[in-house]
PDB file of C-alpha atoms in Angstrom:
ATOM      1  CA  MET A 104      11.273  10.177  -3.680  1.00 42.00           C
ATOM      2  CA  ASN A 105      14.893   9.768  -4.837  1.00 44.00           C
ATOM      3  CA  ARG A 106      16.205   6.825  -6.831  1.00 45.00           C
ATOM      4  CA  LYS A 107      18.203   5.379  -3.894  1.00 43.00           C
ATOM      5  CA  PHE A 108      15.146   5.254  -1.649  1.00 41.00           C
ATOM      6  CA  ARG A 109      12.943   3.972  -4.469  1.00 46.00           C
ATOM      7  CA  ARG A 110      15.337   1.116  -5.216  1.00 46.00           C
ATOM      8  CA  ALA A 111      15.471   0.255  -1.510  1.00 47.00           C
ATOM      9  CA  VAL A 112      11.680   0.109  -1.386  1.00 45.00           C
ATOM     10  CA  VAL A 113      11.618  -2.259  -4.362  1.00 51.00           C
ATOM     11  CA  TRP A 114      14.027  -4.670  -2.720  1.00 43.00           C
ATOM     12  CA  LEU A 115      12.355  -4.472   0.660  1.00 43.00           C
ATOM     13  CA  ALA A 116       9.039  -5.253  -1.024  1.00 45.00           C
ATOM     14  CA  VAL A 117      10.600  -8.244  -2.758  1.00 42.00           C
ATOM     15  CA  LEU A 118      12.040  -9.484   0.531  1.00 38.00           C
ATOM     16  CA  ALA A 119       8.740  -8.954   2.344  1.00 37.00           C
ATOM     17  CA  LEU A 120       6.893 -11.003  -0.252  1.00 36.00           C
ATOM     18  CA  ALA A 121       9.534 -13.731  -0.148  1.00 34.00           C
ATOM     19  CA  PHE A 122       9.063 -14.077   3.596  1.00 30.00           C
ATOM     20  CA  SER A 123       5.263 -14.081   3.310  1.00 31.00           C
ATOM     21  CA  LEU A 124       5.315 -16.769   0.616  1.00 30.00           C
ATOM     22  CA  SER A 125       7.707 -18.985   2.570  1.00 29.00           C
ATOM     23  CA  GLY A 126       5.740 -18.514   5.783  1.00 30.00           C
ATOM     24  CA  CYS A 127       8.802 -17.282   7.708  1.00 31.00           C
ATOM     25  CA  GLY A 128       7.692 -15.170  10.644  1.00 31.00           C
ATOM     26  CA  SER A 129       4.262 -14.416   9.181  1.00 31.00           C
ATOM     27  CA  PRO A 130       0.838 -16.022   8.639  1.00 30.00           C
ATOM     28  CA  GLU A 131       0.343 -18.418   5.731  1.00 33.00           C
ATOM     29  CA  ALA A 132       0.794 -16.791   2.344  1.00 33.00           C
ATOM     30  CA  GLY A 133      -2.275 -15.184   0.812  1.00 34.00           C
ATOM     31  CA  LYS A 134      -4.336 -15.399   4.000  1.00 36.00           C
ATOM     32  CA  GLU A 135      -5.666 -12.520   6.059  1.00 38.00           C
ATOM     33  CA  ASP A 136      -6.780 -12.854   9.659  1.00 39.00           C
ATOM     34  CA  LYS A 137     -10.542 -13.151  10.024  1.00 37.00           C
ATOM     35  CA  PRO A 138     -12.030  -9.640  10.075  1.00 39.00           C
ATOM     36  CA  GLN A 139     -13.037  -8.362  13.502  1.00 39.00           C
ATOM     37  CA  THR A 140     -16.556  -7.143  14.093  1.00 38.00           C
ATOM     38  CA  SER A 141     -17.500  -3.732  15.495  1.00 36.00           C
ATOM     39  CA  GLN A 142     -18.304  -5.343  18.828  1.00 36.00           C
ATOM     40  CA  GLU A 143     -14.784  -6.760  19.004  1.00 41.00           C
ATOM     41  CA  THR A 144     -13.054  -3.487  18.034  1.00 40.00           C
ATOM     42  CA  ASN A 145     -14.888  -1.685  20.850  1.00 45.00           C
ATOM     43  CA  ALA A 146     -13.341  -3.925  23.538  1.00 53.00           C
ATOM     44  CA  SER A 147     -12.269  -2.275  26.788  1.00 88.00           C
ATOM     45  CA  PHE A 148      -8.657  -2.226  27.978  1.00 95.00           C
ATOM     46  CA  PRO A 149      -6.489  -4.146  28.442  1.00 96.00           C
ATOM     47  CA  VAL A 150      -6.966  -5.654  24.995  1.00 96.00           C
ATOM     48  CA  THR A 151      -4.960  -8.355  23.194  1.00 96.00           C
ATOM     49  CA  VAL A 152      -4.705  -8.568  19.411  1.00 95.00           C
ATOM     50  CA  LYS A 153      -2.797 -10.792  17.003  1.00 95.00           C
ATOM     51  CA  ASP A 154      -0.684  -8.652  14.706  1.00 95.00           C
ATOM     52  CA  GLY A 155       0.863  -9.241  11.287  1.00 91.00           C
ATOM     53  CA  THR A 156       3.794 -11.182  12.730  1.00 89.00           C
ATOM     54  CA  GLY A 157       1.440 -13.595  14.475  1.00 92.00           C
ATOM     55  CA  ALA A 158       2.425 -12.142  17.852  1.00 94.00           C
ATOM     56  CA  GLU A 159      -0.159 -11.689  20.605  1.00 96.00           C
ATOM     57  CA  VAL A 160       0.151  -8.001  21.489  1.00 97.00           C
ATOM     58  CA  THR A 161      -1.442  -6.733  24.696  1.00 97.00           C
ATOM     59  CA  VAL A 162      -2.268  -3.043  25.025  1.00 97.00           C
ATOM     60  CA  GLU A 163      -2.716  -2.403  28.743  1.00 96.00           C
ATOM     61  CA  GLN A 164      -4.350   1.033  28.568  1.00 95.00           C
ATOM     62  CA  GLU A 165      -5.842   3.233  25.870  1.00 96.00           C
ATOM     63  CA  PRO A 166      -2.776   4.657  24.054  1.00 97.00           C
ATOM     64  CA  LYS A 167      -2.183   8.375  24.468  1.00 97.00           C
ATOM     65  CA  ARG A 168       1.238   8.571  22.772  1.00 98.00           C
ATOM     66  CA  ILE A 169       1.672   6.820  19.419  1.00 98.00           C
ATOM     67  CA  VAL A 170       4.758   6.513  17.227  1.00 98.00           C
ATOM     68  CA  SER A 171       4.325   5.302  13.638  1.00 98.00           C
ATOM     69  CA  LEU A 172       7.233   3.785  11.718  1.00 98.00           C
ATOM     70  CA  ILE A 173       5.462   3.430   8.355  1.00 96.00           C
ATOM     71  CA  PRO A 174       3.428   6.023   6.358  1.00 97.00           C
ATOM     72  CA  SER A 175       0.429   3.745   5.757  1.00 96.00           C
ATOM     73  CA  MET A 176      -0.094   3.245   9.483  1.00 97.00           C
ATOM     74  CA  THR A 177       0.349   6.967  10.105  1.00 98.00           C
ATOM     75  CA  GLU A 178      -2.459   7.660   7.654  1.00 98.00           C
ATOM     76  CA  ILE A 179      -4.629   5.043   9.331  1.00 98.00           C
ATOM     77  CA  ALA A 180      -4.039   6.628  12.748  1.00 98.00           C
ATOM     78  CA  PHE A 181      -5.088  10.058  11.466  1.00 98.00           C
ATOM     79  CA  ALA A 182      -8.103   8.639   9.609  1.00 98.00           C
ATOM     80  CA  LEU A 183      -9.242   7.073  12.886  1.00 98.00           C
ATOM     81  CA  GLY A 184      -9.117  10.470  14.581  1.00 97.00           C
ATOM     82  CA  LEU A 185      -5.937   9.703  16.521  1.00 98.00           C
ATOM     83  CA  GLY A 186      -3.770  12.421  15.001  1.00 97.00           C
ATOM     84  CA  ASP A 187      -3.418  14.368  18.232  1.00 97.00           C
ATOM     85  CA  ARG A 188      -1.891  11.263  19.860  1.00 98.00           C
ATOM     86  CA  VAL A 189       0.806  10.733  17.214  1.00 98.00           C
ATOM     87  CA  VAL A 190       4.107  11.989  18.634  1.00 98.00           C
ATOM     88  CA  GLY A 191       6.562  10.426  16.190  1.00 98.00           C
ATOM     89  CA  VAL A 192       6.670   9.556  12.471  1.00 98.00           C
ATOM     90  CA  THR A 193       9.309   8.959   9.780  1.00 98.00           C
ATOM     91  CA  THR A 194      10.787  11.369   7.248  1.00 97.00           C
ATOM     92  CA  ASN A 195       8.931   9.395   4.565  1.00 95.00           C
ATOM     93  CA  ASP A 196       5.570  10.479   5.987  1.00 97.00           C
ATOM     94  CA  ASN A 197       3.939  13.211   3.917  1.00 96.00           C
ATOM     95  CA  TYR A 198       0.218  12.934   4.669  1.00 97.00           C
ATOM     96  CA  PRO A 199      -1.755  14.464   6.186  1.00 97.00           C
ATOM     97  CA  PRO A 200       0.060  17.850   6.240  1.00 97.00           C
ATOM     98  CA  GLU A 201       0.117  17.817  10.052  1.00 97.00           C
ATOM     99  CA  VAL A 202       2.862  15.188  10.009  1.00 97.00           C
ATOM    100  CA  GLU A 203       5.394  17.831   8.948  1.00 96.00           C
ATOM    101  CA  LYS A 204       5.391  19.230  12.485  1.00 96.00           C
ATOM    102  CA  ILE A 205       5.678  15.860  14.234  1.00 98.00           C
ATOM    103  CA  GLU A 206       9.022  14.578  15.568  1.00 98.00           C
ATOM    104  CA  LYS A 207      10.885  12.399  13.056  1.00 98.00           C
ATOM    105  CA  VAL A 208      12.387   9.095  14.195  1.00 98.00           C
ATOM    106  CA  GLY A 209      14.245   8.102  11.004  1.00 97.00           C
ATOM    107  CA  ASP A 210      13.392   6.863   7.515  1.00 93.00           C
ATOM    108  CA  LEU A 211      13.869   3.231   6.522  1.00 86.00           C
ATOM    109  CA  ASN A 212      16.468   3.204   9.289  1.00 94.00           C
ATOM    110  CA  ILE A 213      14.730   3.920  12.583  1.00 97.00           C
ATOM    111  CA  ASN A 214      16.480   5.695  15.435  1.00 97.00           C
ATOM    112  CA  VAL A 215      15.548   3.346  18.284  1.00 98.00           C
ATOM    113  CA  GLU A 216      16.802   5.715  20.981  1.00 98.00           C
ATOM    114  CA  LYS A 217      14.621   8.500  19.621  1.00 98.00           C
ATOM    115  CA  VAL A 218      11.552   6.259  19.609  1.00 98.00           C
ATOM    116  CA  VAL A 219      12.194   5.217  23.210  1.00 98.00           C
ATOM    117  CA  GLY A 220      12.736   8.855  24.189  1.00 98.00           C
ATOM    118  CA  LEU A 221       9.261   9.760  22.976  1.00 98.00           C
ATOM    119  CA  LYS A 222       7.806   7.342  25.555  1.00 98.00           C
ATOM    120  CA  PRO A 223       5.086   5.886  23.311  1.00 98.00           C
ATOM    121  CA  ASP A 224       2.244   3.751  24.657  1.00 96.00           C
ATOM    122  CA  LEU A 225       1.981   2.150  21.203  1.00 98.00           C
ATOM    123  CA  VAL A 226       4.272   1.821  18.187  1.00 98.00           C
ATOM    124  CA  LEU A 227       2.699   1.123  14.784  1.00 98.00           C
ATOM    125  CA  ALA A 228       5.007  -0.727  12.395  1.00 97.00           C
ATOM    126  CA  SER A 229       5.426  -2.969   9.364  1.00 94.00           C
ATOM    127  CA  SER A 230       7.625  -5.974   8.607  1.00 89.00           C
ATOM    128  CA  MET A 231       9.650  -3.551   6.470  1.00 90.00           C
ATOM    129  CA  ASN A 232      10.930  -2.173   9.783  1.00 94.00           C
ATOM    130  CA  GLY A 233      12.797  -5.465  10.162  1.00 92.00           C
ATOM    131  CA  GLU A 234      14.780  -6.091  13.328  1.00 95.00           C
ATOM    132  CA  THR A 235      13.750  -2.695  14.727  1.00 97.00           C
ATOM    133  CA  VAL A 236      10.453  -4.289  15.796  1.00 96.00           C
ATOM    134  CA  GLU A 237      12.154  -6.842  18.035  1.00 96.00           C
ATOM    135  CA  LYS A 238      14.601  -4.244  19.383  1.00 97.00           C
ATOM    136  CA  LEU A 239      11.729  -2.054  20.499  1.00 98.00           C
ATOM    137  CA  ARG A 240       9.856  -4.997  21.975  1.00 97.00           C
ATOM    138  CA  SER A 241      12.954  -6.076  23.877  1.00 97.00           C
ATOM    139  CA  LEU A 242      13.039  -2.599  25.390  1.00 97.00           C
ATOM    140  CA  GLY A 243       9.512  -3.041  26.705  1.00 97.00           C
ATOM    141  CA  LEU A 244       7.594  -1.079  24.083  1.00 98.00           C
ATOM    142  CA  THR A 245       4.260  -2.264  22.708  1.00 98.00           C
ATOM    143  CA  VAL A 246       4.679  -2.700  18.947  1.00 98.00           C
ATOM    144  CA  LEU A 247       1.846  -3.550  16.580  1.00 98.00           C
ATOM    145  CA  VAL A 248       2.875  -4.807  13.127  1.00 97.00           C
ATOM    146  CA  SER A 249       0.495  -4.771  10.181  1.00 94.00           C
ATOM    147  CA  ASP A 250       1.217  -5.773   6.574  1.00 86.00           C
ATOM    148  CA  ALA A 251      -1.617  -5.418   4.097  1.00 90.00           C
ATOM    149  CA  GLN A 252      -1.235  -7.454   0.901  1.00 88.00           C
ATOM    150  CA  SER A 253      -4.771  -6.794  -0.372  1.00 93.00           C
ATOM    151  CA  LEU A 254      -7.630  -4.344  -0.052  1.00 95.00           C
ATOM    152  CA  GLU A 255      -9.197  -6.567   2.610  1.00 96.00           C
ATOM    153  CA  GLY A 256      -5.782  -6.468   4.274  1.00 95.00           C
ATOM    154  CA  VAL A 257      -6.017  -2.667   4.412  1.00 96.00           C
ATOM    155  CA  TYR A 258      -9.397  -2.976   6.100  1.00 97.00           C
ATOM    156  CA  GLU A 259      -7.875  -5.449   8.553  1.00 96.00           C
ATOM    157  CA  SER A 260      -4.999  -3.037   9.305  1.00 97.00           C
ATOM    158  CA  ILE A 261      -7.581  -0.380  10.103  1.00 98.00           C
ATOM    159  CA  ARG A 262      -9.524  -2.775  12.367  1.00 97.00           C
ATOM    160  CA  LEU A 263      -6.315  -3.867  14.078  1.00 97.00           C
ATOM    161  CA  ALA A 264      -5.210  -0.299  14.825  1.00 97.00           C
ATOM    162  CA  ALA A 265      -8.741   0.528  15.947  1.00 97.00           C
ATOM    163  CA  LYS A 266      -8.936  -2.363  18.377  1.00 97.00           C
ATOM    164  CA  ALA A 267      -5.574  -1.397  19.867  1.00 97.00           C
ATOM    165  CA  THR A 268      -6.676   2.208  20.372  1.00 97.00           C
ATOM    166  CA  GLY A 269     -10.393   1.962  21.160  1.00 96.00           C
ATOM    167  CA  ALA A 270     -11.447   3.508  17.843  1.00 97.00           C
ATOM    168  CA  GLY A 271     -13.832   0.796  16.680  1.00 96.00           C
ATOM    169  CA  GLU A 272     -16.710   3.062  15.646  1.00 96.00           C
ATOM    170  CA  GLN A 273     -14.396   5.301  13.641  1.00 97.00           C
ATOM    171  CA  ALA A 274     -12.998   2.211  11.884  1.00 98.00           C
ATOM    172  CA  ASP A 275     -16.462   0.992  10.935  1.00 98.00           C
ATOM    173  CA  ARG A 276     -17.364   4.367   9.416  1.00 98.00           C
ATOM    174  CA  LEU A 277     -14.049   4.634   7.589  1.00 98.00           C
ATOM    175  CA  ILE A 278     -14.243   1.147   6.080  1.00 98.00           C
ATOM    176  CA  ALA A 279     -17.901   1.574   5.121  1.00 98.00           C
ATOM    177  CA  GLY A 280     -17.052   4.772   3.249  1.00 98.00           C
ATOM    178  CA  MET A 281     -14.111   3.159   1.483  1.00 98.00           C
ATOM    179  CA  GLU A 282     -16.158   0.123   0.496  1.00 98.00           C
ATOM    180  CA  LYS A 283     -19.000   2.278  -0.847  1.00 98.00           C
ATOM    181  CA  GLU A 284     -16.594   4.268  -3.024  1.00 97.00           C
ATOM    182  CA  LYS A 285     -14.889   1.082  -4.217  1.00 97.00           C
ATOM    183  CA  GLU A 286     -18.208  -0.446  -5.266  1.00 97.00           C
ATOM    184  CA  SER A 287     -19.172   2.680  -7.213  1.00 97.00           C
ATOM    185  CA  ILE A 288     -15.933   2.426  -9.184  1.00 97.00           C
ATOM    186  CA  VAL A 289     -16.287  -1.304  -9.783  1.00 97.00           C
ATOM    187  CA  GLN A 290     -19.857  -0.835 -10.997  1.00 97.00           C
ATOM    188  CA  LYS A 291     -18.768   1.728 -13.586  1.00 96.00           C
ATOM    189  CA  VAL A 292     -16.397  -0.748 -15.239  1.00 96.00           C
ATOM    190  CA  ALA A 293     -18.507  -3.868 -14.683  1.00 96.00           C
ATOM    191  CA  SER A 294     -20.161  -3.757 -18.112  1.00 93.00           C
ATOM    192  CA  ILE A 295     -16.852  -3.869 -20.010  1.00 96.00           C
ATOM    193  CA  PRO A 296     -16.488  -7.328 -21.615  1.00 96.00           C
ATOM    194  CA  GLU A 297     -13.408  -9.275 -20.567  1.00 93.00           C
ATOM    195  CA  GLU A 298     -11.967  -9.272 -24.079  1.00 94.00           C
ATOM    196  CA  GLU A 299     -12.268  -5.467 -24.264  1.00 95.00           C
ATOM    197  CA  ARG A 300     -10.548  -4.748 -20.968  1.00 97.00           C
ATOM    198  CA  VAL A 301      -7.295  -2.873 -21.471  1.00 98.00           C
ATOM    199  CA  LYS A 302      -3.957  -4.605 -20.986  1.00 98.00           C
ATOM    200  CA  VAL A 303      -1.779  -2.794 -18.445  1.00 98.00           C
ATOM    201  CA  TRP A 304       1.977  -2.748 -17.866  1.00 98.00           C
ATOM    202  CA  ILE A 305       2.967  -1.370 -14.433  1.00 97.00           C
ATOM    203  CA  GLU A 306       6.491  -0.103 -13.765  1.00 95.00           C
ATOM    204  CA  ILE A 307       7.541   0.320 -10.152  1.00 93.00           C
ATOM    205  CA  ASP A 308      11.098   1.125 -11.222  1.00 91.00           C
ATOM    206  CA  PRO A 309      12.639   2.240 -14.540  1.00 93.00           C
ATOM    207  CA  THR A 310      14.739  -0.940 -14.576  1.00 95.00           C
ATOM    208  CA  LEU A 311      11.499  -2.793 -15.377  1.00 96.00           C
ATOM    209  CA  TYR A 312      10.427  -4.183 -12.049  1.00 97.00           C
ATOM    210  CA  THR A 313       6.701  -4.785 -12.138  1.00 97.00           C
ATOM    211  CA  VAL A 314       3.891  -6.365 -10.096  1.00 96.00           C
ATOM    212  CA  GLY A 315       2.798  -9.992 -10.309  1.00 97.00           C
ATOM    213  CA  GLY A 316      -0.656 -11.471  -9.977  1.00 96.00           C
ATOM    214  CA  ASP A 317      -0.426 -12.051  -6.225  1.00 93.00           C
ATOM    215  CA  THR A 318       0.162  -8.403  -5.307  1.00 92.00           C
ATOM    216  CA  PHE A 319      -1.873  -5.529  -3.976  1.00 91.00           C
ATOM    217  CA  MET A 320      -1.343  -3.459  -7.141  1.00 94.00           C
ATOM    218  CA  ASN A 321      -2.609  -6.312  -9.325  1.00 96.00           C
ATOM    219  CA  GLU A 322      -5.836  -6.335  -7.312  1.00 97.00           C
ATOM    220  CA  LEU A 323      -6.304  -2.610  -7.901  1.00 97.00           C
ATOM    221  CA  ILE A 324      -5.737  -2.992 -11.648  1.00 97.00           C
ATOM    222  CA  THR A 325      -8.288  -5.820 -11.777  1.00 98.00           C
ATOM    223  CA  LEU A 326     -10.888  -3.893  -9.751  1.00 98.00           C
ATOM    224  CA  ALA A 327     -10.370  -0.921 -12.079  1.00 98.00           C
ATOM    225  CA  GLY A 328     -11.250  -3.105 -15.061  1.00 98.00           C
ATOM    226  CA  GLY A 329      -7.748  -3.681 -16.382  1.00 98.00           C
ATOM    227  CA  ARG A 330      -5.671  -6.777 -17.138  1.00 98.00           C
ATOM    228  CA  ASN A 331      -2.158  -6.836 -15.735  1.00 98.00           C
ATOM    229  CA  VAL A 332       0.100  -8.243 -18.467  1.00 98.00           C
ATOM    230  CA  ALA A 333       2.396  -9.676 -15.775  1.00 98.00           C
ATOM    231  CA  SER A 334      -0.388 -11.369 -13.818  1.00 97.00           C
ATOM    232  CA  GLU A 335       1.075 -14.830 -14.448  1.00 97.00           C
ATOM    233  CA  LEU A 336       4.214 -13.843 -12.528  1.00 98.00           C
ATOM    234  CA  LYS A 337       4.633 -13.649  -8.742  1.00 96.00           C
ATOM    235  CA  GLY A 338       5.751 -10.880  -6.442  1.00 93.00           C
ATOM    236  CA  TRP A 339       7.713  -7.949  -7.864  1.00 94.00           C
ATOM    237  CA  PRO A 340       9.712  -9.463 -10.729  1.00 97.00           C
ATOM    238  CA  GLN A 341      12.087  -7.756 -13.120  1.00 97.00           C
ATOM    239  CA  VAL A 342      11.367  -8.550 -16.762  1.00 97.00           C
ATOM    240  CA  SER A 343      13.062  -7.772 -20.069  1.00 98.00           C
ATOM    241  CA  ALA A 344      12.123  -4.917 -22.361  1.00 97.00           C
ATOM    242  CA  GLU A 345      11.513  -7.489 -25.086  1.00 98.00           C
ATOM    243  CA  GLU A 346       8.944  -9.257 -22.924  1.00 98.00           C
ATOM    244  CA  VAL A 347       6.985  -6.039 -22.464  1.00 98.00           C
ATOM    245  CA  VAL A 348       6.999  -5.482 -26.223  1.00 98.00           C
ATOM    246  CA  LYS A 349       5.660  -9.005 -26.685  1.00 98.00           C
ATOM    247  CA  TRP A 350       2.869  -8.371 -24.159  1.00 98.00           C
ATOM    248  CA  ASN A 351       1.938  -5.172 -26.082  1.00 98.00           C
ATOM    249  CA  PRO A 352       0.072  -3.334 -23.301  1.00 98.00           C
ATOM    250  CA  ASP A 353      -2.640  -0.800 -24.106  1.00 98.00           C
ATOM    251  CA  VAL A 354      -1.671   1.380 -21.136  1.00 98.00           C
ATOM    252  CA  ILE A 355       1.635   1.899 -19.305  1.00 97.00           C
ATOM    253  CA  LEU A 356       1.498   3.029 -15.658  1.00 97.00           C
ATOM    254  CA  THR A 357       4.456   4.061 -13.517  1.00 96.00           C
ATOM    255  CA  THR A 358       4.532   4.384  -9.736  1.00 93.00           C
ATOM    256  CA  TYR A 359       7.771   6.347  -9.451  1.00 90.00           C
ATOM    257  CA  GLY A 360       6.549   9.705 -10.651  1.00 81.00           C
ATOM    258  CA  LYS A 361       7.868   9.616 -14.208  1.00 76.00           C
ATOM    259  CA  ALA A 362       6.010   9.251 -17.496  1.00 78.00           C
ATOM    260  CA  ASP A 363       8.209  11.149 -19.920  1.00 76.00           C
ATOM    261  CA  GLY A 364       9.672  10.467 -23.344  1.00 85.00           C
ATOM    262  CA  SER A 365      12.353   8.137 -21.991  1.00 92.00           C
ATOM    263  CA  ILE A 366       9.814   5.297 -21.814  1.00 94.00           C
ATOM    264  CA  ALA A 367       8.530   5.785 -25.360  1.00 94.00           C
ATOM    265  CA  SER A 368      12.088   6.040 -26.709  1.00 94.00           C
ATOM    266  CA  ARG A 369      13.186   2.614 -25.500  1.00 95.00           C
ATOM    267  CA  PRO A 370      14.369   0.416 -28.382  1.00 96.00           C
ATOM    268  CA  GLY A 371      11.445  -1.424 -29.956  1.00 97.00           C
ATOM    269  CA  TRP A 372       8.824   0.135 -27.693  1.00 97.00           C
ATOM    270  CA  ASN A 373       7.471   2.208 -30.572  1.00 96.00           C
ATOM    271  CA  ARG A 374       5.605  -0.978 -31.548  1.00 97.00           C
ATOM    272  CA  ILE A 375       3.662  -1.033 -28.267  1.00 98.00           C
ATOM    273  CA  THR A 376       0.043   0.137 -28.480  1.00 98.00           C
ATOM    274  CA  ALA A 377       0.359   2.268 -25.323  1.00 97.00           C
ATOM    275  CA  VAL A 378       3.290   4.133 -26.857  1.00 97.00           C
ATOM    276  CA  LYS A 379       1.593   4.556 -30.224  1.00 97.00           C
ATOM    277  CA  GLU A 380      -1.501   5.998 -28.560  1.00 97.00           C
ATOM    278  CA  ASN A 381       0.444   8.025 -25.972  1.00 95.00           C
ATOM    279  CA  ARG A 382      -1.173   6.211 -23.051  1.00 96.00           C
ATOM    280  CA  ILE A 383       1.753   6.417 -20.624  1.00 96.00           C
ATOM    281  CA  HIS A 384       0.752   7.754 -17.212  1.00 96.00           C
ATOM    282  CA  ALA A 385       2.421   8.359 -13.849  1.00 95.00           C
ATOM    283  CA  LEU A 386       0.352   7.361 -10.829  1.00 95.00           C
ATOM    284  CA  ASP A 387       0.621   9.035  -7.446  1.00 93.00           C
ATOM    285  CA  PRO A 388       2.458   6.302  -5.473  1.00 89.00           C
ATOM    286  CA  ASN A 389       1.240   7.723  -2.183  1.00 91.00           C
ATOM    287  CA  VAL A 390      -2.331   6.691  -2.981  1.00 92.00           C
ATOM    288  CA  SER A 391      -1.930   3.887  -5.532  1.00 89.00           C
ATOM    289  CA  SER A 392       0.712   1.763  -3.811  1.00 86.00           C
ATOM    290  CA  ARG A 393       0.480   2.793  -0.153  1.00 91.00           C
ATOM    291  CA  PRO A 394      -1.841   0.374   1.695  1.00 92.00           C
ATOM    292  CA  GLY A 395      -3.677   2.986   3.707  1.00 95.00           C
ATOM    293  CA  PRO A 396      -7.070   4.755   3.807  1.00 96.00           C
ATOM    294  CA  ARG A 397      -6.442   6.684   0.566  1.00 97.00           C
ATOM    295  CA  VAL A 398      -5.994   3.530  -1.499  1.00 96.00           C
ATOM    296  CA  ILE A 399      -9.517   3.936  -2.868  1.00 97.00           C
ATOM    297  CA  GLU A 400      -8.363   7.256  -4.309  1.00 97.00           C
ATOM    298  CA  GLY A 401      -5.609   5.260  -5.981  1.00 96.00           C
ATOM    299  CA  LEU A 402      -8.160   2.797  -7.356  1.00 97.00           C
ATOM    300  CA  LYS A 403     -10.191   5.672  -8.780  1.00 97.00           C
ATOM    301  CA  GLU A 404      -7.088   7.254 -10.301  1.00 96.00           C
ATOM    302  CA  ILE A 405      -6.263   3.977 -12.052  1.00 97.00           C
ATOM    303  CA  ALA A 406      -9.821   3.448 -13.291  1.00 97.00           C
ATOM    304  CA  LYS A 407     -10.033   7.014 -14.637  1.00 97.00           C
ATOM    305  CA  THR A 408      -6.711   6.503 -16.413  1.00 97.00           C
ATOM    306  CA  LEU A 409      -7.816   3.242 -18.001  1.00 98.00           C
ATOM    307  CA  TYR A 410     -11.344   4.389 -18.936  1.00 97.00           C
ATOM    308  CA  PRO A 411     -11.452   8.204 -18.945  1.00 95.00           C
ATOM    309  CA  ASP A 412     -14.789   8.322 -20.807  1.00 93.00           C
ATOM    310  CA  LEU A 413     -16.527   6.490 -17.944  1.00 93.00           C
ATOM    311  CA  PHE A 414     -15.357   9.008 -15.351  1.00 90.00           C
ATOM    312  CA  ARG A 415     -15.818  12.356 -17.073  1.00 83.00           C
ATOM    313  CA  GLN A 416     -18.846  13.320 -14.994  1.00 63.00           C
TER     314      GLN A 416
END
């Protein structure tokens, strides 16, 4: 992922959080819709669901042609066994490998005409798609928006997509498997006393943007037995290098694929415990910060990085 795209993602994430906190065009901040039961997700068509924008979306018939405008929803569609129905994705999609052969409809900028030309029964989207959502709806397309801000939010995105496609049983199995794996990870770190839990600094950009205590990444760090040094902040703030030195994290994690000597060589950072002990690690952003079915893999990656001795077997 190049620097231009990465920087765009950072700012879009900041804007998305700002809208969710202010309540503009989305449910109340910090709240997820009440989870749907298996019985509800197995509803016959037509079916009406409330999506992440608060809109009541009616799916008249079981979708046979699906276009996804965001990688997390693409992964959800495939995990629900709907891969053979996906006819359009973005150039940012890279998993599963089958997406390479699927028609591309843009990146952060969606080609509306191309989406319409694919004649989808259902379009899966995120608020990061911005005004494209309303453009597609104005053209008569059925668009389902989902924005997960927590692990429960990921489960809800799966349930939402399942209800809109008739894949309720697949969703139940998928979520049950994810929850079982999550609990096994949480149990491994449960015995670590609070005062012994490692302090973690997370970089989502080399210009020192990080994650606050109300974010998805903070939840993963906490579940993995870590303490986010920026947990008192909100959203995706940018902080000073001096502040990070003052926090003195035990571990430094990056989500932009870089954990080289440039971090350790920053002025004054040689005093940081993580630098002294060479505990600077690059996470795979596709599993650690993408709110899709593989997020539990991201949780495990973080936990293994924080406490390698607990996960050697």
